CSV table of C-alpha atoms in Angstrom, one decimal:
chain,number,residue,atom,x,y,z
A,1157,MET,CA,-12.4,46.7,18.2
A,1158,THR,CA,-13.4,45.5,21.6
A,1159,VAL,CA,-13.0,46.5,25.2
A,1160,HIS,CA,-12.4,43.5,27.4
A,1161,PHE,CA,-13.4,43.9,31.0
A,1162,ILE,CA,-11.1,41.4,32.8
A,1163,GLY,CA,-11.3,40.3,36.4
A,1164,ALA,CA,-7.7,40.5,37.6
A,1165,GLY,CA,-8.4,38.4,40.7
A,1166,PRO,CA,-7.7,39.2,44.3
A,1167,GLY,CA,-4.1,40.2,44.1
A,1168,ALA,CA,-1.7,37.4,43.3
A,1169,ALA,CA,-0.7,37.6,39.6
A,1170,ASP,CA,-1.2,33.9,39.0
A,1171,LEU,CA,-4.8,34.0,40.1
A,1172,ILE,CA,-6.0,35.7,36.9
A,1173,THR,CA,-7.9,33.2,34.6
A,1174,VAL,CA,-6.2,31.7,31.6
A,1175,ARG,CA,-8.7,33.5,29.4
A,1176,GLY,CA,-8.0,36.8,31.1
A,1177,GLN,CA,-4.2,36.3,30.7
A,1178,GLN,CA,-4.6,35.5,27.0
A,1179,LEU,CA,-6.7,38.6,26.4
A,1180,LEU,CA,-4.3,40.7,28.4
A,1181,ALA,CA,-1.5,39.5,26.1
A,1182,SER,CA,-3.5,40.3,23.0
A,1183,CYS,CA,-4.4,44.0,23.7
A,1184,GLY,CA,-2.4,47.0,22.6
A,1185,VAL,CA,-3.9,49.1,25.4
A,1186,CYS,CA,-4.4,48.2,29.1
A,1187,LEU,CA,-6.2,50.3,31.7
A,1188,TYR,CA,-5.6,49.0,35.2
A,1189,PRO,CA,-6.3,50.1,38.8
A,1190,GLY,CA,-2.8,51.0,39.9
A,1191,SER,CA,-3.1,50.6,43.6
A,1192,LEU,CA,-4.5,47.1,43.3
A,1193,THR,CA,-2.7,45.6,40.3
A,1194,PRO,CA,0.5,43.7,40.8
A,1195,THR,CA,3.3,44.6,38.4
A,1196,ASP,CA,3.8,40.9,37.6
A,1197,LEU,CA,0.3,40.9,36.1
A,1198,LEU,CA,1.1,43.7,33.7
A,1199,ALA,CA,4.1,41.7,32.5
A,1200,HIS,CA,1.6,39.7,30.4
A,1201,CYS,CA,0.9,42.8,28.3
A,1202,PRO,CA,2.6,42.7,24.9
A,1203,ASP,CA,5.8,44.7,24.3
A,1204,GLY,CA,5.0,48.3,23.5
A,1205,ALA,CA,1.5,48.2,24.9
A,1206,THR,CA,0.1,51.4,26.3
A,1207,LEU,CA,-0.5,51.1,30.0
A,1208,VAL,CA,-2.8,53.5,31.7
A,1209,ASP,CA,-3.2,53.7,35.5
A,1210,THR,CA,-6.8,54.7,36.3
A,1211,ALA,CA,-6.2,55.4,40.0
A,1212,ASP,CA,-6.4,59.1,39.6
A,1213,LEU,CA,-8.8,59.2,36.6
A,1214,THR,CA,-12.5,60.2,36.6
A,1215,LEU,CA,-15.1,58.1,34.8
A,1216,ASP,CA,-15.1,60.6,31.9
A,1217,ASP,CA,-11.3,60.3,31.6
A,1218,ILE,CA,-11.5,56.5,31.6
A,1219,ILE,CA,-14.3,56.4,29.0
A,1220,GLY,CA,-12.4,58.9,26.9
A,1221,LYS,CA,-9.4,56.6,26.8
A,1222,LEU,CA,-11.5,53.5,26.0
A,1223,VAL,CA,-13.3,55.2,23.1
A,1224,ALA,CA,-10.0,56.7,21.8
A,1225,ALA,CA,-8.3,53.3,21.8
A,1226,HIS,CA,-11.3,51.7,20.0
A,1227,GLU,CA,-11.3,54.5,17.4
A,1228,SER,CA,-7.6,53.9,16.8
A,1229,GLY,CA,-8.1,50.3,16.1
A,1230,HIS,CA,-6.9,48.8,19.4
A,1231,ASP,CA,-8.5,46.1,21.5
A,1232,VAL,CA,-8.4,47.2,25.1
A,1233,ALA,CA,-7.9,45.3,28.3
A,1234,ARG,CA,-9.8,47.0,31.1
A,1235,LEU,CA,-8.5,45.2,34.3
A,1236,CYS,CA,-10.8,45.1,37.3
A,1237,SER,CA,-9.7,44.0,40.7
A,1238,GLY,CA,-11.3,40.8,41.9
A,1239,ASP,CA,-14.4,40.0,39.7
A,1240,PRO,CA,-16.2,42.5,37.6
A,1241,ALA,CA,-19.6,41.4,38.9
A,1242,VAL,CA,-19.0,42.8,42.4
A,1243,TYR,CA,-18.1,46.4,43.3
A,1244,SER,CA,-16.2,47.0,40.1
A,1245,ALA,CA,-17.9,50.2,38.8
A,1246,VAL,CA,-18.2,48.3,35.5
A,1247,ALA,CA,-22.0,49.0,35.1
A,1248,GLU,CA,-21.5,52.7,34.5
A,1249,GLN,CA,-18.6,52.1,32.1
A,1250,MET,CA,-20.8,49.7,30.1
A,1251,ARG,CA,-23.6,52.2,30.0
A,1252,ARG,CA,-21.2,54.8,28.6
A,1253,LEU,CA,-19.7,52.4,26.0
A,1254,ASP,CA,-23.2,51.4,24.9
A,1255,ALA,CA,-24.0,55.1,24.3
A,1256,ALA,CA,-20.7,55.5,22.3
A,1257,GLY,CA,-21.3,52.3,20.3
A,1258,VAL,CA,-18.2,50.6,21.5
A,1259,PRO,CA,-18.4,46.8,21.9
A,1260,TYR,CA,-17.2,45.1,25.0
A,1261,ASP,CA,-17.3,41.7,26.8
A,1262,VAL,CA,-16.6,40.5,30.3
A,1263,THR,CA,-14.2,37.9,31.6
A,1264,PRO,CA,-14.8,36.9,35.2
A,1265,GLY,CA,-12.1,36.7,37.9
A,1266,VAL,CA,-11.5,35.2,41.3
A,1267,PRO,CA,-13.5,37.5,43.7
A,1268,ALA,CA,-12.0,38.9,46.9
A,1269,PHE,CA,-14.4,37.1,49.1
A,1270,SER,CA,-13.5,33.7,47.6
A,1271,ALA,CA,-9.8,34.3,47.9
A,1272,ALA,CA,-10.3,35.4,51.5
A,1273,ALA,CA,-12.3,32.3,52.3
A,1274,ALA,CA,-9.5,30.2,50.8
A,1275,VAL,CA,-7.0,31.9,53.0
A,1276,LEU,CA,-9.2,31.2,56.0
A,1277,GLY,CA,-9.5,27.5,54.9
A,1278,ARG,CA,-13.3,27.7,55.2
A,1279,GLU,CA,-16.2,26.7,53.1
A,1280,LEU,CA,-18.9,29.4,53.4
A,1281,THR,CA,-21.8,27.0,52.9
A,1282,VAL,CA,-21.8,24.3,55.5
A,1283,PRO,CA,-24.5,21.6,55.9
A,1284,THR,CA,-27.2,22.6,58.5
A,1285,VAL,CA,-25.0,25.5,59.7
A,1286,GLY,CA,-25.2,28.1,56.9
A,1287,GLN,CA,-26.4,27.8,53.4
A,1288,SER,CA,-26.7,31.4,52.5
A,1289,LEU,CA,-24.0,34.0,51.9
A,1290,ILE,CA,-24.8,37.7,51.7
A,1291,LEU,CA,-22.2,40.0,50.0
A,1292,THR,CA,-22.6,43.6,51.1
A,1293,ARG,CA,-20.8,46.6,52.4
A,1294,ALA,CA,-21.0,49.3,55.0
A,1295,GLN,CA,-22.3,52.7,54.4
A,1296,ALA,CA,-19.5,55.2,54.3
A,1297,ARG,CA,-18.3,58.0,52.0
A,1298,SER,CA,-20.0,56.3,49.1
A,1299,THR,CA,-23.3,55.8,47.3
A,1300,SER,CA,-26.1,55.2,49.8
A,1301,MET,CA,-27.4,51.8,50.3
A,1302,PRO,CA,-30.8,51.0,48.7
A,1303,GLU,CA,-33.8,50.9,51.0
A,1304,GLY,CA,-34.0,47.5,52.7
A,1305,GLU,CA,-30.3,46.7,52.3
A,1306,GLU,CA,-29.2,48.3,55.5
A,1307,LEU,CA,-26.7,46.1,57.3
A,1308,ALA,CA,-29.0,45.7,60.3
A,1309,THR,CA,-31.8,44.5,58.0
A,1310,LEU,CA,-29.6,42.0,56.2
A,1311,GLY,CA,-28.2,40.8,59.5
A,1312,ALA,CA,-31.7,39.9,60.8
A,1313,SER,CA,-31.5,36.9,58.4
A,1314,GLY,CA,-28.7,35.4,60.4
A,1315,ALA,CA,-27.0,34.4,57.2
A,1316,THR,CA,-23.2,34.4,56.7
A,1317,LEU,CA,-22.1,37.9,55.8
A,1318,ALA,CA,-19.1,38.9,53.7
A,1319,LEU,CA,-18.5,42.6,53.8
A,1320,HIS,CA,-16.5,44.5,51.2
A,1321,LEU,CA,-15.3,48.1,51.8
A,1322,ALA,CA,-16.2,48.0,55.4
A,1323,VAL,CA,-13.0,47.7,57.5
A,1324,ASN,CA,-12.8,51.4,58.1
A,1325,ARG,CA,-16.3,51.2,59.7
A,1326,VAL,CA,-15.7,48.0,61.6
A,1327,GLU,CA,-17.2,49.4,64.9
A,1328,GLN,CA,-20.3,50.4,63.0
A,1329,VAL,CA,-20.5,46.9,61.5
A,1330,VAL,CA,-20.2,45.4,65.0
A,1331,ASP,CA,-22.8,47.7,66.5
A,1332,GLU,CA,-25.4,46.9,63.8
A,1333,LEU,CA,-24.9,43.2,63.9
A,1334,LEU,CA,-24.6,42.5,67.6
A,1335,PRO,CA,-28.4,42.4,68.2
A,1336,HIS,CA,-28.7,39.6,65.6
A,1337,TYR,CA,-25.6,37.5,65.9
A,1338,GLY,CA,-24.5,38.1,69.5
A,1339,PRO,CA,-20.9,38.9,70.7
A,1340,GLY,CA,-19.8,35.3,70.6
A,1341,CYS,CA,-20.6,34.8,66.9
A,1342,PRO,CA,-17.4,33.9,64.9
A,1343,ALA,CA,-15.9,36.7,62.9
A,1344,ALA,CA,-12.8,37.0,60.7
A,1345,VAL,CA,-11.0,39.7,58.7
A,1346,VAL,CA,-8.6,39.0,55.8
A,1347,ALA,CA,-6.6,41.9,54.5
A,1348,LYS,CA,-4.7,41.8,51.2
A,1349,ALA,CA,-5.7,38.2,50.5
A,1350,THR,CA,-3.1,36.4,48.3
A,1351,GLN,CA,-0.9,39.5,48.3
A,1352,PRO,CA,2.3,40.6,50.1
A,1353,GLY,CA,1.3,41.8,53.5
A,1354,GLU,CA,-1.6,39.4,53.8
A,1355,THR,CA,-3.2,39.6,57.3
A,1356,VAL,CA,-5.6,37.2,58.9
A,1357,LEU,CA,-7.6,38.0,62.0
A,1358,ARG,CA,-9.9,35.4,63.7
A,1359,GLY,CA,-12.2,36.1,66.6
A,1360,THR,CA,-15.7,36.9,67.5
A,1361,LEU,CA,-18.1,39.8,66.8
A,1362,GLY,CA,-17.3,41.0,70.3
A,1363,ASP,CA,-13.5,41.4,69.8
A,1364,ILE,CA,-12.9,41.7,66.0
A,1365,ALA,CA,-13.1,45.5,66.0
A,1366,VAL,CA,-10.3,45.7,68.6
A,1367,GLN,CA,-8.2,43.3,66.6
A,1368,VAL,CA,-8.6,45.3,63.4
A,1369,ARG,CA,-7.6,48.6,65.1
A,1370,GLU,CA,-4.6,46.9,66.8
A,1371,ALA,CA,-3.5,45.5,63.5
A,1372,GLY,CA,-3.8,48.9,61.8
A,1373,LEU,CA,-6.0,47.6,59.0
A,1374,ASN,CA,-7.7,50.3,56.9
A,1375,ARG,CA,-8.1,49.1,53.4
A,1376,ALA,CA,-8.3,46.0,51.0
A,1377,ALA,CA,-9.9,43.8,53.6
A,1378,MET,CA,-12.9,41.5,53.8
A,1379,ILE,CA,-15.0,41.1,57.0
A,1380,PHE,CA,-16.8,37.8,57.6
A,1381,VAL,CA,-19.5,37.1,60.2
A,1382,GLY,CA,-21.2,33.8,60.7
A,1383,LYS,CA,-21.3,30.4,62.4
A,1384,VAL,CA,-19.8,28.7,59.4
A,1385,LEU,CA,-16.4,30.2,60.4
A,1386,ALA,CA,-16.1,27.9,63.3
A,1387,ALA,CA,-18.3,25.0,62.2
A,1388,GLU,CA,-17.1,21.6,63.4
A,1389,ASN,CA,-19.8,19.0,64.3
A,1390,PHE,CA,-21.9,19.2,61.2
A,1391,PRO,CA,-23.3,16.3,59.1
A,1392,ASP,CA,-21.7,15.3,55.9
A,1393,SER,CA,-23.2,16.8,52.7
A,1394,PHE,CA,-25.9,14.7,51.0
A,1395,LEU,CA,-23.9,15.2,47.8
A,1396,TYR,CA,-21.6,12.3,48.4
A,1397,SER,CA,-23.9,10.3,50.7
A,1398,ALA,CA,-23.9,6.5,50.2
A,1399,GLY,CA,-27.7,6.7,50.7
A,1400,ARG,CA,-28.3,8.8,47.7
A,1401,GLU,CA,-29.3,7.1,44.5
A,1402,ARG,CA,-26.9,8.3,41.8
A,1403,HIS,CA,-28.0,9.2,38.3
A,1404,ALA,CA,-31.6,9.0,39.3
A,1405,PRO,CA,-34.1,10.8,36.9
A,1406,GLY,CA,-34.8,14.3,38.1
A,1407,ASP,CA,-31.8,14.4,40.5
A,1408,PRO,CA,-30.6,18.0,40.4
A,1409,TYR,CA,-27.1,17.0,41.7
A,1410,CYS,CA,-26.5,15.1,38.4
A,1411,GLU,CA,-28.5,16.8,35.7
A,1412,HIS,CA,-27.7,20.5,36.4
A,1413,GLY,CA,-24.2,20.2,37.7
A,1414,GLY,CA,-25.1,21.9,41.0
A,1415,GLN,CA,-23.8,20.8,44.3
A,1416,PRO,CA,-26.3,21.9,47.0
A,1417,HIS,CA,-25.9,20.6,50.4
């Protein structure tokens, strides 16, 4: 049997992928992060399915349940908030399953940063303004950041930043980024994107920390910093330019399905 790591999306039950929903409906066992999974999403599980909230479980506990379900002949839905590729703790679970000889696959989901950008109504790659997006977090009560990935180092690039797991350290974020972006750089915070209680703050690097504290935000929030958040007078993308020859040999826009600006 198979363990299916499934991206549950950013919060709203209808933002799970069709594949994810179908897998969820086919598994007799579902492990889910209780504090982040809407009950409407669990309604897709089949009648009589075993539902396990992992909020208070250790890694050993979780692996034990995955292996036991596999040995009992059950496919398992292992829901992950957002997308499994980012801050999901899937890597260590895969490593343990490899050692136990348990097969698994991964179904992507809508990541939190993407949902938050949609709530803001902003594209995060804007022609001539910003073409790079750095996903990172702030150092807190968690695994230390690898050398060279300190926030101040990443901020030196001037690229658009999307910070997970950082709202409780918003003052630290501001202090480390001010030398590179300046107090007037646009900033935004989206908490509980697509969920009840969704909160959106817009401002600058100079005032966003005060806004966060006044709003009482302390979890499930994305912080964005970058000029793209307020971009207005930028040129149109070359993608749809009337001056671009379409279907030309070697045109990466056509042959590879990419849409660079």
